[in-house]
PDB file of C-alpha atoms in Angstrom:
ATOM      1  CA  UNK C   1     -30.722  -8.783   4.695  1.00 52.00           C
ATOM      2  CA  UNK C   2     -30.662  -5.319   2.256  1.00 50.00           C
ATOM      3  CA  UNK C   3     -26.576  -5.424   2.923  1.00 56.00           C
ATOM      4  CA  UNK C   4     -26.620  -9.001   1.622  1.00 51.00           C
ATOM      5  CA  UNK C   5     -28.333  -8.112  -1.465  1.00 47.00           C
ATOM      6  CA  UNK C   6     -26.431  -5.295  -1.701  1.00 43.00           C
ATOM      7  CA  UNK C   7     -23.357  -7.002  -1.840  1.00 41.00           C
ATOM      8  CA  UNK C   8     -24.715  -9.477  -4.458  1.00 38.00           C
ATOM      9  CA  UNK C   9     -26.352  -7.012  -6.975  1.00 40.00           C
ATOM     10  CA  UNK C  10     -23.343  -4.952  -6.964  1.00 50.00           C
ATOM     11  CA  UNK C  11     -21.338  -8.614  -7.237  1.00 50.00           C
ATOM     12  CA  UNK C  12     -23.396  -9.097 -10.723  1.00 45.00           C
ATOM     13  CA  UNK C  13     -23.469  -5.328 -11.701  1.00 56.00           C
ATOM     14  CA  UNK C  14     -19.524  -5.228 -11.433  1.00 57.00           C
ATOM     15  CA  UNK C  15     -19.207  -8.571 -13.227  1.00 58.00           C
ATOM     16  CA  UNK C  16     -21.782  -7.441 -16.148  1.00 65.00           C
ATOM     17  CA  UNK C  17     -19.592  -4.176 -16.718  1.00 67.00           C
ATOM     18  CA  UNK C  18     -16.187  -5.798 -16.540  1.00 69.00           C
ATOM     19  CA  UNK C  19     -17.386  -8.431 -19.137  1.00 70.00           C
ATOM     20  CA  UNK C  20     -18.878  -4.707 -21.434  1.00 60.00           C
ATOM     21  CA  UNK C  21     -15.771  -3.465 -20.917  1.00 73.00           C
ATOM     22  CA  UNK C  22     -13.878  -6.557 -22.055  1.00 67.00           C
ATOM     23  CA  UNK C  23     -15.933  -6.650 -25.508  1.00 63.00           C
ATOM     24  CA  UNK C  24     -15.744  -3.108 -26.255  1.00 74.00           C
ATOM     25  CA  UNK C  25     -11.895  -2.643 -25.182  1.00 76.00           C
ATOM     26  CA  UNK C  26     -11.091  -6.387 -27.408  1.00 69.00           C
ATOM     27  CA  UNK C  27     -12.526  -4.510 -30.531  1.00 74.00           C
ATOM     28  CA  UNK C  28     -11.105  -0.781 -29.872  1.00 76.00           C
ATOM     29  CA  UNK C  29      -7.734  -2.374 -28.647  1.00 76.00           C
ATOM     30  CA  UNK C  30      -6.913  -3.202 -33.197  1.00 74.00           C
ATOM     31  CA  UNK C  31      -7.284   0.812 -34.018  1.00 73.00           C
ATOM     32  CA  UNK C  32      -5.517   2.609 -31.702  1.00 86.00           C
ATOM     33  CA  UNK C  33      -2.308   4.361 -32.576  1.00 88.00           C
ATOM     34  CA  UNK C  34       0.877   2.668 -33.016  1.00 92.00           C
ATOM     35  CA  UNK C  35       3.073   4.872 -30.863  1.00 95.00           C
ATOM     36  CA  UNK C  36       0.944   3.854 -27.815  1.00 96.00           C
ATOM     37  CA  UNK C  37       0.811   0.211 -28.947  1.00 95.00           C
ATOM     38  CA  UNK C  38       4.633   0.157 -28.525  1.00 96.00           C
ATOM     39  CA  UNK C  39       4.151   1.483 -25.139  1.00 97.00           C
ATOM     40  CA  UNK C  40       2.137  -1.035 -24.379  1.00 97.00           C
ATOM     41  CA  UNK C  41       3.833  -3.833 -25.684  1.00 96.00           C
ATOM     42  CA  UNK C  42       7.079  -2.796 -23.878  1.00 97.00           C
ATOM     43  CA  UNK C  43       4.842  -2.308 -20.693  1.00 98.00           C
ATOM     44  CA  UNK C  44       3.311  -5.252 -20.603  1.00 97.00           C
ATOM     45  CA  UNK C  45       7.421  -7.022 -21.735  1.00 97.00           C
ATOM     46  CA  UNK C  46       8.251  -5.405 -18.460  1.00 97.00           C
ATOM     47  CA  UNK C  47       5.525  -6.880 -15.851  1.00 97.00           C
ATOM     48  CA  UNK C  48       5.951 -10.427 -17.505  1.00 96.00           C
ATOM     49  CA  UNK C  49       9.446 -10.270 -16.942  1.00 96.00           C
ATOM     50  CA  UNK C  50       9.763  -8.493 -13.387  1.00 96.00           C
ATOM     51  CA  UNK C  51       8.310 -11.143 -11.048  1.00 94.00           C
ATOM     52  CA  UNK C  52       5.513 -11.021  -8.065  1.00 97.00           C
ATOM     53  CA  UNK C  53       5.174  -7.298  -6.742  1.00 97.00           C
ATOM     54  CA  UNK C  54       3.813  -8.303  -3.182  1.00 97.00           C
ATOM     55  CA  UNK C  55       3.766 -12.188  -2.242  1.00 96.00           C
ATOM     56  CA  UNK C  56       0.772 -13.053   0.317  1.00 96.00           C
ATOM     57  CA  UNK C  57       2.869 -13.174   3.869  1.00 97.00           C
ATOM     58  CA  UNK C  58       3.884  -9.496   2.879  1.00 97.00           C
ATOM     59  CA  UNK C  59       0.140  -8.478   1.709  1.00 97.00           C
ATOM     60  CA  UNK C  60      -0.901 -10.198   5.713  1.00 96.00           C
ATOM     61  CA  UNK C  61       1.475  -7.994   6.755  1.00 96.00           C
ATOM     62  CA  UNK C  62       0.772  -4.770   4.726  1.00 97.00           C
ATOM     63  CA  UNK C  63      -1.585  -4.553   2.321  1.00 96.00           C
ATOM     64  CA  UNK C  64      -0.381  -1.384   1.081  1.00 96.00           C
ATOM     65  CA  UNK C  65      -4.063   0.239  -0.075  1.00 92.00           C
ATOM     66  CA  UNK C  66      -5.063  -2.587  -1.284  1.00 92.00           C
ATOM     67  CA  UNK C  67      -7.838  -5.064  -0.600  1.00 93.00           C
ATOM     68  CA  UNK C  68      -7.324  -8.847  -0.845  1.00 94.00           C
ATOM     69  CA  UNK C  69      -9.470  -8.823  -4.966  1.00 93.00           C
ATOM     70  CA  UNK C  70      -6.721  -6.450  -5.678  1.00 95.00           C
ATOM     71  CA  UNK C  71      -3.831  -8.070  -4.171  1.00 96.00           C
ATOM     72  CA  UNK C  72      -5.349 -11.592  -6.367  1.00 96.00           C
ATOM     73  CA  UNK C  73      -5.259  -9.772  -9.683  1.00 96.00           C
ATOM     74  CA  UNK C  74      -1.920  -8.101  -9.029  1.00 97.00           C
ATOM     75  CA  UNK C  75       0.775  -9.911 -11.018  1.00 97.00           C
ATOM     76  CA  UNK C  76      -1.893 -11.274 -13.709  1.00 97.00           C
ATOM     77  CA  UNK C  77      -1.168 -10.726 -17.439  1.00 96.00           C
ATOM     78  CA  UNK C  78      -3.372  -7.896 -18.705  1.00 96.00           C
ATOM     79  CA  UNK C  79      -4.105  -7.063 -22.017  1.00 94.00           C
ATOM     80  CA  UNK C  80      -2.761  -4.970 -24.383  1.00 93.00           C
ATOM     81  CA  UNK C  81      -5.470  -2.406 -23.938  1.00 94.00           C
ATOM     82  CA  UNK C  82      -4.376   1.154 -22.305  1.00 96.00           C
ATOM     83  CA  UNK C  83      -3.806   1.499 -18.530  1.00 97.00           C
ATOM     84  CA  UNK C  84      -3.196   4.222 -16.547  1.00 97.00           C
ATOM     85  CA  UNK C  85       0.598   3.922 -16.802  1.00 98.00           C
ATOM     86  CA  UNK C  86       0.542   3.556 -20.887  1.00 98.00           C
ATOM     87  CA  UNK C  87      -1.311   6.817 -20.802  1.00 97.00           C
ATOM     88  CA  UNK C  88       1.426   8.187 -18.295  1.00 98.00           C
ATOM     89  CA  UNK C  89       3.870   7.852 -20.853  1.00 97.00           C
ATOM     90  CA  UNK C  90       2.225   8.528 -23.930  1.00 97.00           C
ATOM     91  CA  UNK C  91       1.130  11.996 -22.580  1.00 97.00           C
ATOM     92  CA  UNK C  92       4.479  12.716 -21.175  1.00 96.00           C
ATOM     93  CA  UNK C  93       6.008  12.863 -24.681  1.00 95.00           C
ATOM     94  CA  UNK C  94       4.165  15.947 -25.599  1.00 95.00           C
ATOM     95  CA  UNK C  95       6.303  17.995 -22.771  1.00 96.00           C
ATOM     96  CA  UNK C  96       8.470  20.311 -24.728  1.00 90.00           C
ATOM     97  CA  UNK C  97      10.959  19.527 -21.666  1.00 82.00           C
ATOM     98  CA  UNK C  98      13.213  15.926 -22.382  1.00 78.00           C
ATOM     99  CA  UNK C  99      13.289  15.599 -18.192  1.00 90.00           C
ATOM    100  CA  UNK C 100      10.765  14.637 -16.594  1.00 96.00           C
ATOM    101  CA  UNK C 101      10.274  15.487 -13.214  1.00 98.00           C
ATOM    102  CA  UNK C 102       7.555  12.904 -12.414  1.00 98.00           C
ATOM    103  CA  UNK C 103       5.976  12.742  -8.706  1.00 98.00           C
ATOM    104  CA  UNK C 104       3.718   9.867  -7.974  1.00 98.00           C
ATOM    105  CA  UNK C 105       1.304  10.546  -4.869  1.00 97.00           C
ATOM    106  CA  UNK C 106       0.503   7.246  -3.907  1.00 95.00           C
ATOM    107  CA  UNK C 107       2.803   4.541  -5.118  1.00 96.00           C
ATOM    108  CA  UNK C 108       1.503   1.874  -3.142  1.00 96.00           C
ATOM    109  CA  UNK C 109       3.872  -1.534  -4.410  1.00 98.00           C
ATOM    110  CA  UNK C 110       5.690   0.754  -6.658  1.00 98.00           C
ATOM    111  CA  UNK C 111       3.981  -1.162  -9.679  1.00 98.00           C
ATOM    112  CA  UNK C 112       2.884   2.453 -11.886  1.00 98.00           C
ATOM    113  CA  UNK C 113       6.250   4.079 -10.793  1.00 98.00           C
ATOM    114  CA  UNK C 114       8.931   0.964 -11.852  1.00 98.00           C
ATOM    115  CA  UNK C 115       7.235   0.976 -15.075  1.00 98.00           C
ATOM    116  CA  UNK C 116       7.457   4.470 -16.051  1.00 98.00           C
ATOM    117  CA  UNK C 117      11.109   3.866 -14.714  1.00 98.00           C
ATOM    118  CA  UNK C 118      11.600   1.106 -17.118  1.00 97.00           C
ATOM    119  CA  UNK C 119      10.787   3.442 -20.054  1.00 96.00           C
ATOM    120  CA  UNK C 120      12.104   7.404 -19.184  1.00 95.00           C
ATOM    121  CA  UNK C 121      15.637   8.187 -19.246  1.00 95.00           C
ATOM    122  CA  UNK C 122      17.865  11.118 -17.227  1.00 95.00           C
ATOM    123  CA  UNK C 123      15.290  12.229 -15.348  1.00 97.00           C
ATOM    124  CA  UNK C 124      13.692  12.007 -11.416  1.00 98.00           C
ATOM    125  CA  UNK C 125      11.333   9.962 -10.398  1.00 98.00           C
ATOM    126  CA  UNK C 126       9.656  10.713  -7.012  1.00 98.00           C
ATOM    127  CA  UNK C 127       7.392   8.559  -5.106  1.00 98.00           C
ATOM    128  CA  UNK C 128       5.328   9.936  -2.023  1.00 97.00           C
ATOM    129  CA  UNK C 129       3.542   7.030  -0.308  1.00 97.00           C
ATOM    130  CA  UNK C 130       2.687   6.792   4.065  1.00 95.00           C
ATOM    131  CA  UNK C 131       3.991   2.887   3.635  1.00 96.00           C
ATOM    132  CA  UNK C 132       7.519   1.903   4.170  1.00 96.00           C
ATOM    133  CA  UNK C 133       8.967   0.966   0.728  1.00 98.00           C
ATOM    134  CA  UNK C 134       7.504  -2.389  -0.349  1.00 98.00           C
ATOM    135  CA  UNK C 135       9.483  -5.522   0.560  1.00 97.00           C
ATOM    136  CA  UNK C 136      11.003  -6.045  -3.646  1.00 97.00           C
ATOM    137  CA  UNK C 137      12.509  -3.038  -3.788  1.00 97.00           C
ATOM    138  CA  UNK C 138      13.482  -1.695  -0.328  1.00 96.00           C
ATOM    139  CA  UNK C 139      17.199  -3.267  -0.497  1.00 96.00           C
ATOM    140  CA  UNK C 140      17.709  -0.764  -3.863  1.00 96.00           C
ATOM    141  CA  UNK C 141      16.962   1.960  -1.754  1.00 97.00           C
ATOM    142  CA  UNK C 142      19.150   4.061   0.833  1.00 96.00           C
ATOM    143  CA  UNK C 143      18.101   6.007   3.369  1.00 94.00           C
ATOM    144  CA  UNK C 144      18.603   9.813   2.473  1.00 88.00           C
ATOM    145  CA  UNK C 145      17.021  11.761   5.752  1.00 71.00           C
ATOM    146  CA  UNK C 146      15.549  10.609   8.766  1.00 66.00           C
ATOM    147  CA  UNK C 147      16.612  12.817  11.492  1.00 69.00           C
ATOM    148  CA  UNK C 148      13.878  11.897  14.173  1.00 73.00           C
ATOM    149  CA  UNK C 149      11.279  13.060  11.943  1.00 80.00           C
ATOM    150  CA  UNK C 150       7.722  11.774  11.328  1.00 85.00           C
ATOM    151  CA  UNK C 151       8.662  10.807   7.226  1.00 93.00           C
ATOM    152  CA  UNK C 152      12.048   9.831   5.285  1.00 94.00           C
ATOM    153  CA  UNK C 153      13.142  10.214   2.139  1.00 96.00           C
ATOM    154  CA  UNK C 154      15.117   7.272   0.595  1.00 97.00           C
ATOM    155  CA  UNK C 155      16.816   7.231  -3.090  1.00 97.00           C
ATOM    156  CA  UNK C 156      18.473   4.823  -5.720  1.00 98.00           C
ATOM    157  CA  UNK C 157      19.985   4.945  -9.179  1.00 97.00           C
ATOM    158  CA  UNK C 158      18.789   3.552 -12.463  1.00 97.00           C
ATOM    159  CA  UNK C 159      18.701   5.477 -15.752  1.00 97.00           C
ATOM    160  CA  UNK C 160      17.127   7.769 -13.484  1.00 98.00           C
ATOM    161  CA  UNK C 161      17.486   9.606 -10.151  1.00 98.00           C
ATOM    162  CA  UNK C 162      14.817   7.433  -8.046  1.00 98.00           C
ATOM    163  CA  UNK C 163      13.809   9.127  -4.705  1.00 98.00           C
ATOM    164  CA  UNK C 164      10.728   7.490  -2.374  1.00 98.00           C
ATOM    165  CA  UNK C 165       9.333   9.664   0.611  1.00 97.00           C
ATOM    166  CA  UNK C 166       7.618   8.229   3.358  1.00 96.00           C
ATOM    167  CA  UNK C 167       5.212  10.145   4.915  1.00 95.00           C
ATOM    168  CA  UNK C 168       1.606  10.908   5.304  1.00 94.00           C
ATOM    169  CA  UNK C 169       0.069  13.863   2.792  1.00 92.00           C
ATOM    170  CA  UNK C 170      -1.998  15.389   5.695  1.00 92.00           C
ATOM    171  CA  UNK C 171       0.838  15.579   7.881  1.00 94.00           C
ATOM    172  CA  UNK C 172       2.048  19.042   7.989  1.00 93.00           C
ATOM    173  CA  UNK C 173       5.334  18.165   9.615  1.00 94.00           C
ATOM    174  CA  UNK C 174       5.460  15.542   6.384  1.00 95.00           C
ATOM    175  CA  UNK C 175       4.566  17.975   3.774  1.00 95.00           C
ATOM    176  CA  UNK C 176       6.853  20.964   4.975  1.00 94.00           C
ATOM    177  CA  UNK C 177       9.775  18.046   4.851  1.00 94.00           C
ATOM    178  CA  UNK C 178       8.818  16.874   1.611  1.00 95.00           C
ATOM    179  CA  UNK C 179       8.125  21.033   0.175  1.00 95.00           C
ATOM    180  CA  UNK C 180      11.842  21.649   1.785  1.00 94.00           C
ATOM    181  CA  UNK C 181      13.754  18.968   0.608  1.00 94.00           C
ATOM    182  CA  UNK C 182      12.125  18.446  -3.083  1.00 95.00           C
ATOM    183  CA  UNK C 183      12.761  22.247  -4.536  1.00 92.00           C
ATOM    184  CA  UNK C 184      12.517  21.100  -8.231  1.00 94.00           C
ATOM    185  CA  UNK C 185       9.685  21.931 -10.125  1.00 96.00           C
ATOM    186  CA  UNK C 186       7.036  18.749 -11.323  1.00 98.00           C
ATOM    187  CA  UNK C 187       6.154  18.761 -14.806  1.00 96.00           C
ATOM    188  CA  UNK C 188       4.356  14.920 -14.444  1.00 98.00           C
ATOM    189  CA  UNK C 189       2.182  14.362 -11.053  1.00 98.00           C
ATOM    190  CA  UNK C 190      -0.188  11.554 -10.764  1.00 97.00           C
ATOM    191  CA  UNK C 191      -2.640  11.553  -7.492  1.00 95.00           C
ATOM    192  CA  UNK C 192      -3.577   8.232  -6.694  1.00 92.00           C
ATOM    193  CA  UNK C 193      -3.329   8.336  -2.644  1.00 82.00           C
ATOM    194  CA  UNK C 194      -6.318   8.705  -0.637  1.00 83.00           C
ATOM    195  CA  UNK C 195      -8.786   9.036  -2.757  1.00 85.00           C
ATOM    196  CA  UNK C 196     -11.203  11.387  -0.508  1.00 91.00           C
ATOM    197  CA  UNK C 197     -11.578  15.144  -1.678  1.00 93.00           C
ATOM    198  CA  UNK C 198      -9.610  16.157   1.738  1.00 92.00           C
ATOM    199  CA  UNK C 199      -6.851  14.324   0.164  1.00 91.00           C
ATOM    200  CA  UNK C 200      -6.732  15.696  -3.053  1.00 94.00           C
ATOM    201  CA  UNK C 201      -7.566  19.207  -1.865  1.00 94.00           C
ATOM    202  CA  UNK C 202      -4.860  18.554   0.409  1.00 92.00           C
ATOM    203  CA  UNK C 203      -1.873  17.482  -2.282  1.00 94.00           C
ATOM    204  CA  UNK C 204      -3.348  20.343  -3.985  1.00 96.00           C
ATOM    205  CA  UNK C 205      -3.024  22.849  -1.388  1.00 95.00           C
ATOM    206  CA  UNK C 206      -0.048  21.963   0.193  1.00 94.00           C
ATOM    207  CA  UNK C 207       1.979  20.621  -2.479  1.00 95.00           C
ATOM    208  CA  UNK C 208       0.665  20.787  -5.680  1.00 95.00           C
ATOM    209  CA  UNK C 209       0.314  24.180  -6.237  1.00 94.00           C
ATOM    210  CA  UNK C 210       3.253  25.145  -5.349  1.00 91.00           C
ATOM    211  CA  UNK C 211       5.421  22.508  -7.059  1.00 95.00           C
ATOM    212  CA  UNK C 212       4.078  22.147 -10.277  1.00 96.00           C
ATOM    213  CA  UNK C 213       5.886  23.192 -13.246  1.00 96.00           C
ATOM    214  CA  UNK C 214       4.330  25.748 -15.648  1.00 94.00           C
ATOM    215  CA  UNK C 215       4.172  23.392 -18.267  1.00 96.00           C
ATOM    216  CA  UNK C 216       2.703  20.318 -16.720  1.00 97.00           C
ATOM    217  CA  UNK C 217       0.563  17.115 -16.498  1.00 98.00           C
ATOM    218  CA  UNK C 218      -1.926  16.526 -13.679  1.00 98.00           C
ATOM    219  CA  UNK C 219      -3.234  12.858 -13.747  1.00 98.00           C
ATOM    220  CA  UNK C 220      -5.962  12.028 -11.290  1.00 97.00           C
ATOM    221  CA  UNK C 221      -7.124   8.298 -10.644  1.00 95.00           C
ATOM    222  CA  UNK C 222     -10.718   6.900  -9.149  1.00 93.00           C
ATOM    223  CA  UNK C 223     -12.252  10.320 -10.317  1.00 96.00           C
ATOM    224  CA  UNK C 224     -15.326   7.722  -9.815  1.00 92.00           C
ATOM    225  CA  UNK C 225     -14.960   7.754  -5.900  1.00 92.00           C
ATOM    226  CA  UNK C 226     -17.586   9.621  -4.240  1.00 93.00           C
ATOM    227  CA  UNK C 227     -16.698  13.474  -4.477  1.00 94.00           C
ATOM    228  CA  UNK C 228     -13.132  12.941  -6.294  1.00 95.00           C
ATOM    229  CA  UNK C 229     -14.920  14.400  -9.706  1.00 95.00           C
ATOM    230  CA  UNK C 230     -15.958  17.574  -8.298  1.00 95.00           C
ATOM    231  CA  UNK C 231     -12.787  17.705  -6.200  1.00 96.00           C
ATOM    232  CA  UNK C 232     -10.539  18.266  -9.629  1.00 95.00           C
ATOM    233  CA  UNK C 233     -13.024  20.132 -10.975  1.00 95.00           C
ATOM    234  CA  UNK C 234     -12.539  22.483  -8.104  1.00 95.00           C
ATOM    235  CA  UNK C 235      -8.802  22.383  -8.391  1.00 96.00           C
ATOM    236  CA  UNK C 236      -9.188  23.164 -12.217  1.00 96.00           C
ATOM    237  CA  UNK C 237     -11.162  26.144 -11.736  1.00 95.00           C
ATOM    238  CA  UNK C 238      -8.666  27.385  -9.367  1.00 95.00           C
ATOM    239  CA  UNK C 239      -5.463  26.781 -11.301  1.00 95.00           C
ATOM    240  CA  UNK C 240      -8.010  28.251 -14.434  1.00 94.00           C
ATOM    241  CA  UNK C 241      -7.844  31.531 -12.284  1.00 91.00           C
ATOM    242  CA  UNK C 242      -4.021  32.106 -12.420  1.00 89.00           C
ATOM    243  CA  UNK C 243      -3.368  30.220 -16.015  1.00 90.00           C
ATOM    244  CA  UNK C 244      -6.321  30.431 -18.533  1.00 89.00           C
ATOM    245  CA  UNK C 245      -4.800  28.325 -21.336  1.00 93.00           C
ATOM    246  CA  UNK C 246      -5.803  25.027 -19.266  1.00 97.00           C
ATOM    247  CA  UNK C 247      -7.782  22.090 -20.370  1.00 97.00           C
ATOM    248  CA  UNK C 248      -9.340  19.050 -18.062  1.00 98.00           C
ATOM    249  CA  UNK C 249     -10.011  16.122 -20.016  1.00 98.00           C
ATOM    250  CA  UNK C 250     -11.514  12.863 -18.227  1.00 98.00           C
ATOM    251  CA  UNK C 251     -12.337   9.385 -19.617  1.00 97.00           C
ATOM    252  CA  UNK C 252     -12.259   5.674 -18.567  1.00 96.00           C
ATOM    253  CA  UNK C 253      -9.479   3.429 -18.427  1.00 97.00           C
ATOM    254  CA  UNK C 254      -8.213   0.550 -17.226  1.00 96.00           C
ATOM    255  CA  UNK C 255      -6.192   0.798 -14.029  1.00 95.00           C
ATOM    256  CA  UNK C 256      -2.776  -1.363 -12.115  1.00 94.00           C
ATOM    257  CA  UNK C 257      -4.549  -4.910 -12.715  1.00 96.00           C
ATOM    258  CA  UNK C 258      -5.924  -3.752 -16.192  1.00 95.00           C
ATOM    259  CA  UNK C 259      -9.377  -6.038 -17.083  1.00 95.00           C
ATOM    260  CA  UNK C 260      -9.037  -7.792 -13.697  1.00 94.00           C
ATOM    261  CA  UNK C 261     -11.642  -4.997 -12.645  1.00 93.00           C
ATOM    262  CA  UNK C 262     -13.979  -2.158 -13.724  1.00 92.00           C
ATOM    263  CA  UNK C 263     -11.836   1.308 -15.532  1.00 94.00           C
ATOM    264  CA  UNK C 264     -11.356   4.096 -13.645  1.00 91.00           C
ATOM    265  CA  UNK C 265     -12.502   7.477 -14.554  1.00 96.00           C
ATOM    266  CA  UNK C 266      -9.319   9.619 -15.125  1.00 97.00           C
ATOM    267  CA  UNK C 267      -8.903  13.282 -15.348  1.00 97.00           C
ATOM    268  CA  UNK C 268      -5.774  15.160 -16.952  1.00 98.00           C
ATOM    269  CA  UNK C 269      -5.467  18.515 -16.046  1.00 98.00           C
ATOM    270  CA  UNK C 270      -2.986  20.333 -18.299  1.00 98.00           C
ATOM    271  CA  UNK C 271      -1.689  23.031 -20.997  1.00 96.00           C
ATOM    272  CA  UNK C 272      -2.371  20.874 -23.416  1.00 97.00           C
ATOM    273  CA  UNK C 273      -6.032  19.408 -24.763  1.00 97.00           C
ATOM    274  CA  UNK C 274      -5.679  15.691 -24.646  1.00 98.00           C
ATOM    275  CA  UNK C 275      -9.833  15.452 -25.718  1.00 97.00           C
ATOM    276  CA  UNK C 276      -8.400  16.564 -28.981  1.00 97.00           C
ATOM    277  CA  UNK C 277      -4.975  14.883 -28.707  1.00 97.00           C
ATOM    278  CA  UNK C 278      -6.346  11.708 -27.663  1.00 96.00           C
ATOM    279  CA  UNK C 279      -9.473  11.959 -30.873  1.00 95.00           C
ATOM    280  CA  UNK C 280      -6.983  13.274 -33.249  1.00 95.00           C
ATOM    281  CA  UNK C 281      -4.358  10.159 -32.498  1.00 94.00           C
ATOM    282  CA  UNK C 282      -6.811   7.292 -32.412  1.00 88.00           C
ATOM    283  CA  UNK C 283      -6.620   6.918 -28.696  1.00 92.00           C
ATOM    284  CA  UNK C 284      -9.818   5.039 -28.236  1.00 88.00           C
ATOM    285  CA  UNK C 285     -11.009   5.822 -24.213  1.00 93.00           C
ATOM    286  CA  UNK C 286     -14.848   5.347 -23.109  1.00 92.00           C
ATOM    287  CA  UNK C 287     -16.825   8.316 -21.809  1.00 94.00           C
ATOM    288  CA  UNK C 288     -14.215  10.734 -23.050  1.00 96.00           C
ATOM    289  CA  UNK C 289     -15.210  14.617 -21.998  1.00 96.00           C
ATOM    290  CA  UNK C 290     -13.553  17.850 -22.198  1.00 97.00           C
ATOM    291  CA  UNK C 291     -14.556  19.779 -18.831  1.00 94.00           C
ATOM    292  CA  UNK C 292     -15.068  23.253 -18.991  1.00 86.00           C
ATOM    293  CA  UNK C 293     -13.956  25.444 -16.079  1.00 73.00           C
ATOM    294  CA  UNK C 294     -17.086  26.929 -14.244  1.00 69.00           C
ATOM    295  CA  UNK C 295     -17.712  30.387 -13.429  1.00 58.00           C
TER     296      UNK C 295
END
């Protein structure tokens, strides 16, 4: 009986939020700066035009993180409010570096990382995700390394140098793979994988710190998810040890399937401030914090 009204109150509470969120994000949407409006438009150019990500025999088959609401609201038109990936690429234009090395943690369908594809030039692009590259894109893909190991690493060729490893990020055999074959430096990684605080501590640990670029942009998503919050704020007091001149900023936004369900709360950690870069450029984003480190 309480799990049945569980499930209903929470059915309402989501609803009543989503339809906040909608009203506030409609109004805010008409004063945000124009060099992330042209993100968005292009964005948005790109889903319209690309086709289904996942069709439903394929989700049956592999649901790749997802659950079936998800998978519903996947290809649906979202609004020209901010996501997750806009803020991707806005952010990445205030590297001093013109490559990116970007390294998604996570990829899932590949629907974040073909988008920031779409915009970047002459750069790499590296997705880590346990799945087997979804079904749309696997034929663009050839197999790199496989060598009767646990993970692979497959890569392709766009405007960019596209590589996808498969393999699980608490895997050591995985992770010593991916640490030995990857020896560039990330300026751009975005966690969006298990979303536990073993798994972030664990990209963190095992890759993270020792790949990531000294000037750099750490994205985390679902910072909402029970313990993910405190999880980056442990990983910003450590890299705060070794490099002082860091800033976490968090704030709401809308993630993959945009209005289709409730913002995440994001967190940036990085050498540069985006609480001030984000008020300063009319980049309108609920619940919008600078963190400070903690002694």
């Amino acid at each position: 009986m309480k799990s049945n009204l569980d499930y209903h109150f929470n059915k309402y509470k989501n609803y009543f939020v989503r339809t906040y969120e909608g009203f506030i994000t409609n109004i805010m949407k008409f004063f945000l700066n124009q060099d992330l409006k042209k993100i968005i438009l292009l964005n948005r150019k790109y889903l319209k035009n690309t086709g289904s990500f996942l069709s439903e025999n394929e989700f049956n088959n592999n649901d790749y993180g997802m659950d079936r609401k998800i998978f519903h609201n996947l290809d649906k038109e979202i609004k020209e409010y901010p996501t997750y990936t806009d803020l991707l690429i806005f952010t990445s234009s205030y590297l001093k570096s013109k490559k990116i090395n970007y390294l998604e943690i996570g990829a899932s369908v590949l629907k974040n990382f073909m988008q920031i594809d779409n915009y970047i030039e002459n750069s790499n692009l590296v997705a880590f995700d346990i799945n087997s590259i979804v079904p749309k894109y696997k034929e663009n893909f050839s197999i790199l390394q496989e060598e009767n190991r646990t993970s692979k690493i497959f890569s392709a060729n766009t405007k960019n140098s596209l590589f996808y490893f498969e393999g699980s990020i608490l895997n050591d055999e995985d992770i010593t793979h991916f640490n030995d074959f990857f020896d560039m430096k990330f300026n751009i990684i975005f966690s969006d994988a298990l979303h536990t605080p073993e798994g972030i501590l664990s990209e963190y640990e095992n890759i993270i710190s020792e790949k990531i670029d000294e000037e750099f942009i750490l994205y985390f998503d679902d910072l909402d998810f029970p313990g993910l919050e405190e999880t980056a704020i442990k990983v910003f007091n450590d890299m705060k040890q070794k490099n002082s001149n860091l800033y976490l900023t968090t704030f709401k936004v809308y993630g993959w399937v945009g209005q289709h369900e409730k913002m995440h709360k994001n967190g940036i950690i990085s050498n540069y401030n985006f609480y001030d870069i984000f008020k300063s450029n009319k980049i309108y984003l609920p619940s919008l914090k600078l963190i400070k480190a903690r002694k």
